[in-house]
Tab-separated table of C-alpha atoms in Angstrom:
chain	number	residue	atom	x	y	z
A	34	MET	CA	34.210	-10.551	-33.662
A	35	ARG	CA	32.244	-10.933	-30.428
A	36	ILE	CA	31.799	-14.504	-29.252
A	37	LEU	CA	28.274	-15.534	-28.300
A	38	LEU	CA	27.883	-18.289	-25.718
A	39	SER	CA	25.280	-20.985	-26.097
A	40	GLY	CA	23.969	-24.052	-24.302
A	41	VAL	CA	24.736	-25.033	-20.734
A	42	LEU	CA	27.856	-22.848	-20.474
A	43	ALA	CA	25.934	-19.674	-21.307
A	44	LEU	CA	23.155	-20.627	-18.902
A	45	SER	CA	25.597	-21.113	-16.049
A	46	LEU	CA	27.594	-17.965	-16.725
A	47	SER	CA	24.546	-15.781	-17.292
A	48	LEU	CA	22.936	-16.807	-14.034
A	49	SER	CA	26.143	-16.393	-12.065
A	50	TRP	CA	26.560	-12.786	-13.206
A	51	LEU	CA	25.782	-10.226	-10.540
A	52	ALA	CA	26.546	-6.518	-10.542
A	53	ALA	CA	29.048	-5.410	-7.925
A	54	GLU	CA	26.762	-3.235	-5.840
A	55	GLU	CA	27.649	-2.348	-2.260
A	56	PRO	CA	25.206	-4.004	0.159
A	57	LYS	CA	22.649	-1.538	1.439
A	58	GLU	CA	19.065	-1.862	2.508
A	59	VAL	CA	16.539	-1.475	-0.316
A	60	ARG	CA	13.438	0.426	0.703
A	61	THR	CA	12.349	2.090	-2.551
A	62	ILE	CA	12.504	0.795	-6.110
A	63	ALA	CA	11.465	3.183	-8.892
A	64	PHE	CA	10.672	1.996	-12.402
A	65	ALA	CA	9.616	3.610	-15.663
A	66	SER	CA	9.431	3.179	-19.425
A	67	CYS	CA	8.938	5.022	-22.700
A	68	LEU	CA	11.168	8.105	-22.700
A	69	LYS	CA	10.949	10.174	-25.894
A	70	GLN	CA	14.354	11.781	-25.782
A	71	ASP	CA	13.460	14.905	-27.771
A	72	LEU	CA	10.525	15.887	-25.494
A	73	PRO	CA	10.613	17.492	-22.023
A	74	ALA	CA	10.515	14.912	-19.238
A	75	PRO	CA	9.854	16.535	-15.842
A	76	ALA	CA	9.039	13.067	-14.473
A	77	LEU	CA	12.744	12.244	-14.520
A	78	GLN	CA	13.467	14.871	-11.861
A	79	SER	CA	10.528	13.560	-9.847
A	80	VAL	CA	12.080	10.089	-9.924
A	81	VAL	CA	15.307	11.560	-8.535
A	82	ASP	CA	13.356	13.444	-5.872
A	83	CYS	CA	12.061	10.092	-4.564
A	84	TRP	CA	15.683	9.086	-3.838
A	85	PRO	CA	15.088	5.482	-4.907
A	86	ASP	CA	17.605	2.887	-3.819
A	87	VAL	CA	17.108	1.173	-7.178
A	88	PHE	CA	15.872	2.490	-10.518
A	89	VAL	CA	14.711	0.140	-13.286
A	90	TRP	CA	14.629	1.150	-16.953
A	91	MET	CA	11.871	-1.111	-18.340
A	92	GLY	CA	12.257	-0.448	-22.059
A	93	ASP	CA	11.832	2.174	-24.759
A	94	ASN	CA	14.475	4.004	-22.779
A	95	VAL	CA	15.189	5.874	-26.001
A	96	TYR	CA	13.328	5.949	-29.287
A	97	ALA	CA	16.026	4.853	-31.712
A	98	ASP	CA	14.132	2.913	-34.430
A	99	THR	CA	17.133	2.624	-36.686
A	100	GLU	CA	19.685	0.199	-38.126
A	101	ASP	CA	22.351	2.908	-37.922
A	102	MET	CA	24.286	2.239	-34.732
A	103	ALA	CA	25.851	5.711	-34.753
A	104	VAL	CA	22.356	7.215	-34.610
A	105	MET	CA	21.356	4.858	-31.821
A	106	ARG	CA	24.479	5.639	-29.800
A	107	SER	CA	23.899	9.393	-30.127
A	108	LYS	CA	20.396	9.027	-28.686
A	109	TYR	CA	21.617	6.979	-25.751
A	110	ASP	CA	24.399	9.507	-25.149
A	111	PHE	CA	21.866	12.329	-25.135
A	112	VAL	CA	19.725	10.636	-22.483
A	113	ARG	CA	22.769	9.885	-20.352
A	114	SER	CA	23.709	13.581	-20.562
A	115	LEU	CA	20.410	14.802	-19.066
A	116	ALA	CA	20.946	16.330	-15.611
A	117	PRO	CA	18.353	14.225	-13.749
A	118	VAL	CA	19.606	11.055	-15.412
A	119	ARG	CA	23.188	11.838	-14.377
A	120	LYS	CA	22.007	12.413	-10.818
A	121	LEU	CA	19.927	9.247	-10.865
A	122	TRP	CA	23.072	7.258	-11.573
A	123	ARG	CA	24.729	8.921	-8.571
A	124	VAL	CA	21.968	8.297	-6.041
A	125	SER	CA	20.579	4.914	-7.161
A	126	THR	CA	21.582	1.489	-8.363
A	127	VAL	CA	20.429	1.654	-12.001
A	128	VAL	CA	19.434	-1.525	-13.845
A	129	GLY	CA	17.299	-2.258	-16.851
A	130	THR	CA	16.135	-4.054	-19.953
A	131	TRP	CA	14.931	-2.915	-23.361
A	132	ASP	CA	11.772	-2.959	-25.476
A	133	ASP	CA	11.219	-2.526	-29.199
A	134	HIS	CA	12.190	1.129	-29.755
A	135	ASP	CA	15.548	0.886	-28.012
A	136	TYR	CA	16.003	-2.622	-29.420
A	137	GLY	CA	15.847	-0.949	-32.826
A	138	ALA	CA	12.476	-1.228	-34.574
A	139	ASN	CA	8.793	-0.937	-33.670
A	140	ASP	CA	7.264	-4.272	-32.607
A	141	TYR	CA	10.265	-6.278	-33.842
A	142	GLY	CA	11.514	-9.543	-32.414
A	143	LYS	CA	14.312	-11.853	-33.521
A	144	GLU	CA	14.104	-10.634	-37.140
A	145	TYR	CA	15.770	-7.298	-36.329
A	146	PRO	CA	19.057	-7.524	-38.277
A	147	MET	CA	21.224	-5.402	-35.945
A	148	LYS	CA	20.326	-7.048	-32.648
A	149	GLU	CA	23.877	-8.080	-31.740
A	150	GLU	CA	25.200	-4.570	-32.240
A	151	SER	CA	22.187	-3.006	-30.552
A	152	GLN	CA	22.690	-5.237	-27.513
A	153	GLN	CA	26.162	-3.814	-26.955
A	154	LEU	CA	24.935	-0.217	-27.182
A	155	PHE	CA	22.158	-0.899	-24.695
A	156	LEU	CA	24.628	-2.466	-22.286
A	157	ASP	CA	26.928	0.534	-22.721
A	158	PHE	CA	23.992	2.777	-21.811
A	159	ILE	CA	23.092	0.774	-18.722
A	160	GLY	CA	26.707	0.735	-17.570
A	161	GLU	CA	27.324	-2.987	-17.936
A	162	PRO	CA	30.968	-3.879	-17.236
A	163	ALA	CA	33.045	-4.742	-20.278
A	164	ASP	CA	33.777	-8.226	-18.951
A	165	SER	CA	30.177	-9.046	-17.989
A	166	GLU	CA	28.787	-12.314	-19.285
A	167	ARG	CA	25.669	-10.357	-20.149
A	168	ARG	CA	27.692	-8.919	-23.040
A	169	ARG	CA	28.508	-12.384	-24.367
A	170	GLN	CA	25.094	-14.021	-24.266
A	171	GLU	CA	22.324	-13.659	-26.836
A	172	GLY	CA	19.922	-11.128	-25.331
A	173	VAL	CA	20.032	-8.618	-22.471
A	174	TYR	CA	18.292	-10.663	-19.761
A	175	GLY	CA	20.007	-10.585	-16.391
A	176	LEU	CA	19.533	-10.280	-12.657
A	177	HIS	CA	20.677	-8.169	-9.723
A	178	ASP	CA	20.790	-9.280	-6.104
A	179	LEU	CA	20.512	-6.267	-3.807
A	180	GLY	CA	19.982	-5.458	-0.168
A	181	THR	CA	21.266	-6.926	3.080
A	182	GLU	CA	21.014	-10.288	4.809
A	183	GLY	CA	17.385	-11.170	5.482
A	184	ARG	CA	16.230	-8.160	3.470
A	185	ARG	CA	17.311	-9.134	0.005
A	186	VAL	CA	15.755	-8.156	-3.305
A	187	ARG	CA	16.313	-9.970	-6.584
A	188	VAL	CA	15.491	-7.977	-9.733
A	189	ILE	CA	15.039	-10.331	-12.694
A	190	LEU	CA	15.214	-8.600	-16.080
A	191	LEU	CA	13.602	-10.383	-19.026
A	192	ASP	CA	14.397	-9.855	-22.705
A	193	THR	CA	11.156	-10.128	-24.679
A	194	ARG	CA	12.758	-9.094	-28.029
A	195	TYR	CA	15.946	-10.908	-28.976
A	196	HIS	CA	14.460	-14.407	-29.367
A	197	ARG	CA	10.807	-13.544	-29.970
A	198	ASP	CA	9.001	-15.206	-32.858
A	199	PRO	CA	6.564	-13.242	-35.052
A	200	VAL	CA	3.224	-12.243	-33.524
A	201	GLY	CA	0.572	-14.716	-34.609
A	202	SER	CA	2.945	-17.669	-34.619
A	203	ASP	CA	2.226	-18.712	-31.014
A	204	GLY	CA	5.951	-19.363	-30.933
A	205	THR	CA	8.492	-18.378	-28.322
A	206	MET	CA	8.814	-15.112	-26.463
A	207	LEU	CA	12.007	-15.778	-24.516
A	208	GLY	CA	13.800	-18.600	-26.293
A	209	GLU	CA	14.606	-21.897	-24.576
A	210	LEU	CA	17.938	-20.830	-23.070
A	211	GLN	CA	16.348	-17.790	-21.400
A	212	TRP	CA	13.498	-19.969	-20.136
A	213	ARG	CA	15.958	-22.315	-18.417
A	214	TRP	CA	17.861	-19.339	-17.029
A	215	LEU	CA	14.614	-17.830	-15.685
A	216	GLU	CA	13.635	-21.045	-13.932
A	217	ARG	CA	16.984	-21.133	-12.153
A	218	ALA	CA	16.916	-17.407	-11.384
A	219	LEU	CA	13.607	-17.916	-9.574
A	220	LYS	CA	14.207	-21.307	-7.994
A	221	GLU	CA	17.625	-20.395	-6.590
A	222	SER	CA	16.723	-16.893	-5.458
A	223	PRO	CA	18.001	-15.974	-1.984
A	224	ALA	CA	15.705	-12.947	-1.826
A	225	GLN	CA	12.700	-12.103	0.315
A	226	VAL	CA	11.346	-9.874	-2.498
A	227	ASN	CA	11.541	-10.978	-6.138
A	228	VAL	CA	10.739	-8.443	-8.847
A	229	LEU	CA	10.144	-9.760	-12.373
A	230	VAL	CA	10.677	-7.077	-15.025
A	231	SER	CA	8.874	-7.582	-18.350
A	232	SER	CA	8.947	-4.843	-20.954
A	233	ILE	CA	5.382	-5.762	-21.989
A	234	GLN	CA	2.333	-6.602	-19.904
A	235	VAL	CA	1.980	-10.110	-18.525
A	236	LEU	CA	-1.625	-10.069	-17.292
A	237	ALA	CA	-3.692	-7.633	-19.380
A	238	SER	CA	-4.929	-9.494	-22.431
A	239	GLU	CA	-7.933	-7.703	-23.922
A	240	HIS	CA	-6.229	-4.784	-25.668
A	241	ARG	CA	-4.873	-5.002	-29.232
A	242	PHE	CA	-1.285	-4.022	-28.495
A	243	GLU	CA	1.804	-6.006	-27.560
A	244	LYS	CA	1.373	-8.334	-24.592
A	245	TRP	CA	2.270	-11.804	-23.371
A	246	SER	CA	-1.140	-13.133	-24.385
A	247	ASN	CA	-0.151	-12.652	-28.041
A	248	PHE	CA	1.863	-15.817	-27.339
A	249	PRO	CA	-0.668	-17.954	-25.414
A	250	ARG	CA	1.623	-20.931	-24.818
A	251	GLU	CA	4.413	-18.717	-23.506
A	252	ARG	CA	2.050	-16.876	-21.169
A	253	ALA	CA	0.652	-20.171	-19.891
A	254	ARG	CA	4.205	-21.455	-19.388
A	255	LEU	CA	5.146	-18.374	-17.375
A	256	LEU	CA	2.091	-18.592	-15.137
A	257	ALA	CA	2.658	-22.324	-14.631
A	258	LEU	CA	6.264	-21.616	-13.614
A	259	LEU	CA	5.185	-18.939	-11.142
A	260	ALA	CA	2.575	-21.317	-9.704
A	261	ARG	CA	5.128	-23.971	-8.763
A	262	PRO	CA	5.504	-24.325	-4.973
A	263	ASP	CA	9.314	-24.323	-5.288
A	264	ILE	CA	9.240	-20.927	-6.992
A	265	PRO	CA	8.985	-17.842	-4.720
A	266	PRO	CA	6.154	-15.351	-5.252
A	267	VAL	CA	6.988	-12.403	-7.460
A	268	VAL	CA	5.669	-8.971	-8.300
A	269	VAL	CA	5.733	-8.122	-12.003
A	270	VAL	CA	6.528	-4.631	-13.281
A	271	SER	CA	5.952	-3.787	-16.942
A	272	GLY	CA	5.868	-0.874	-19.378
A	273	ASP	CA	5.255	-0.243	-23.091
A	274	ARG	CA	1.621	0.859	-23.030
A	275	HIS	CA	1.820	4.681	-22.723
A	276	MET	CA	-0.636	4.425	-19.855
A	277	SER	CA	-0.479	2.880	-16.412
A	278	GLU	CA	-2.548	0.458	-14.399
A	279	ILE	CA	-2.384	-2.141	-11.660
A	280	SER	CA	-3.500	-5.647	-12.591
A	281	ARG	CA	-4.049	-8.634	-10.280
A	282	ASP	CA	-4.594	-12.318	-11.043
A	283	ASP	CA	-6.021	-14.163	-8.021
A	284	GLU	CA	-6.318	-17.594	-9.621
A	285	SER	CA	-3.230	-18.665	-11.562
A	286	CYS	CA	-0.347	-18.769	-9.106
A	287	GLY	CA	-1.542	-19.684	-5.619
A	288	TYR	CA	-1.148	-16.078	-4.520
A	289	PRO	CA	-2.360	-12.708	-5.867
A	290	LEU	CA	-0.029	-11.974	-8.792
A	291	TYR	CA	0.336	-8.243	-9.399
A	292	ASP	CA	1.488	-6.691	-12.674
A	293	ILE	CA	2.281	-3.001	-12.131
A	294	THR	CA	2.402	-1.195	-15.472
A	295	SER	CA	4.141	2.200	-15.627
A	296	SER	CA	4.288	4.023	-18.976
A	297	SER	CA	5.228	6.560	-20.124
A	298	LEU	CA	7.692	9.065	-18.711
A	299	ASN	CA	6.749	11.728	-21.257
A	300	LEU	CA	4.707	10.313	-24.139
A	301	PRO	CA	1.167	9.521	-22.944
A	302	LEU	CA	-1.082	8.220	-25.710
A	303	GLY	CA	-4.706	7.218	-26.089
A	304	SER	CA	-7.885	8.249	-24.337
A	305	GLY	CA	-11.020	6.774	-22.891
A	306	PRO	CA	-11.662	3.400	-21.277
A	307	GLU	CA	-9.957	0.117	-22.107
A	308	PRO	CA	-11.028	-3.362	-21.006
A	309	ASN	CA	-8.842	-5.304	-18.573
A	310	ARG	CA	-10.538	-7.879	-16.370
A	311	TYR	CA	-7.474	-7.966	-14.129
A	312	ARG	CA	-7.363	-4.228	-13.435
A	313	VAL	CA	-7.498	-2.967	-9.866
A	314	GLY	CA	-9.066	0.511	-9.786
A	315	GLU	CA	-8.760	2.715	-12.872
A	316	LEU	CA	-6.069	3.169	-15.470
A	317	PHE	CA	-3.950	6.324	-15.439
A	318	ARG	CA	-2.995	7.953	-18.742
A	319	PRO	CA	-0.824	11.028	-18.006
A	320	SER	CA	2.982	10.852	-17.807
A	321	ASN	CA	4.088	8.776	-14.840
A	322	PHE	CA	6.553	6.466	-13.146
A	323	GLY	CA	6.159	3.713	-10.572
A	324	THR	CA	7.578	2.857	-7.165
A	325	LEU	CA	7.718	-0.210	-4.950
A	326	SER	CA	8.121	0.676	-1.270
A	327	LEU	CA	9.270	-2.145	1.016
A	328	ASP	CA	8.307	-2.221	4.697
A	329	TRP	CA	10.766	-4.615	6.288
A	330	SER	CA	9.210	-4.316	9.755
A	331	HIS	CA	6.860	-7.139	8.678
A	332	GLN	CA	7.797	-10.664	7.606
A	333	PRO	CA	7.235	-11.175	4.793
A	334	PRO	CA	7.661	-7.473	4.049
A	335	VAL	CA	4.736	-5.339	2.954
A	336	VAL	CA	5.132	-4.133	-0.620
A	337	THR	CA	3.342	-0.936	-1.615
A	338	ALA	CA	3.160	-0.450	-5.378
A	339	CYS	CA	2.377	3.080	-6.492
A	340	ILE	CA	1.827	4.837	-9.811
A	341	ARG	CA	2.986	8.448	-9.532
A	342	ASP	CA	2.290	11.360	-11.859
A	343	GLU	CA	5.074	13.431	-13.402
A	344	ARG	CA	5.326	15.527	-10.223
A	345	GLY	CA	5.746	12.390	-8.114
A	346	ALA	CA	2.284	12.565	-6.543
A	347	PRO	CA	0.660	9.151	-5.887
A	348	GLN	CA	-2.250	8.360	-8.215
A	349	ARG	CA	-2.848	4.609	-7.858
A	350	ALA	CA	-1.557	2.321	-5.116
A	351	VAL	CA	-1.948	-1.126	-3.608
A	352	SER	CA	-0.219	-2.915	-0.719
A	353	PHE	CA	0.374	-6.654	-0.413
A	354	ARG	CA	2.734	-9.336	0.857
A	355	LEU	CA	4.527	-11.823	-1.359
A	356	GLU	CA	3.314	-15.046	0.187
A	357	ARG	CA	1.387	-18.069	-1.019
A	358	ARG	CA	-2.020	-18.964	0.356
A	359	THR	CA	-1.689	-21.665	2.994
A	360	ASN	CA	-5.079	-23.201	2.154
A	361	GLY	CA	-4.137	-23.719	-1.509
C-alpha cells in the first residue's frame, strides 16, 4: 500500500522536490487545457511549432470521467502516443496539474473515491519520477524551478481538486497543508518570474461555472497572501472554461494581478458575451493555447501573455512587468 505523508514532514518534502531539469534560459512558456482525446487537435502541433522552453498542462488533459483506472490509463496512454505530444516532450520541459475530468469526475472535489489511484496515473502521465515526493503526498501540487542564474522562473502548480470541499460550503479549496506549502513556495522563491498555475479561474467571478469565487474565503485568503510585501508578484494562468480571456485586478495585490485563461485545445463551448469586470479586451472562444514570452533584456523582465488560436496566431495579448507599485 502506498504511504501518504502528512503534517510538517510532508510539507518539507513536498516543497523540497524539484524536477531534475538541465539549466537553460526560459524565454517561452506555453500552457493549455481541456483536450478531448477523441477529437482532432491541430492546436497541439501549433504548440510544438512555438518551440516553447516549458509547456504546462493546466487540467482536463484527458477526459476520463471514470472510476475504472484501466480506462483512465488507456486515455492517458493515447494522448501520450500522439505525434505532437511525443515531440513536445522532446523539445520542452513538460509540467502540469489536473482538473476535474482527468481527476476522475465532473466538478468533483475530495469526495471522488479513486483520488489516490488517479493521482498516480496522472503523475505517470506527466512523467513524475517514481521516487518523487509528489507521489507520496495527498494531491498533485508541486513546483519547478527553471532557467539560469538571475533569469529564473518558478512554476507553482496548484491542486484545486484533491482537498476541495463541496461547492456552496465556503469551505477549503486547497486544504491546510497545501496552503502552508504554497506560502513557502512563494516566500522562498529564488525566481525573477513566478507563475501560479490554477486549473480554474482566480479572478473572474460573475459566471456560473467553477471558479475560486465559489469559495469566497479561500479566494480572499489567496489574494491576501499575494498582497503580502514578502511575497513576490505572480502571474496566474488558468484553464477549464472552454474559452479564453485575460483578466486583471488592479486593486487587491499592490500590483496589477493578471489571470491568463487558456481553454480549450479542441473543445470550444458556448457563444455570445459573458460578464467579467476584470476582463482586458474581449474573450476568445475558438480552440486556443497560451504563451508567456519573457524579455530578459529588462529588469524586471517584460512578460508578454498571449492567447493564440489553433494555428498559433496571436489573438489577445498584454505586456507587463512583475513588480509592486512603489507608491503603495
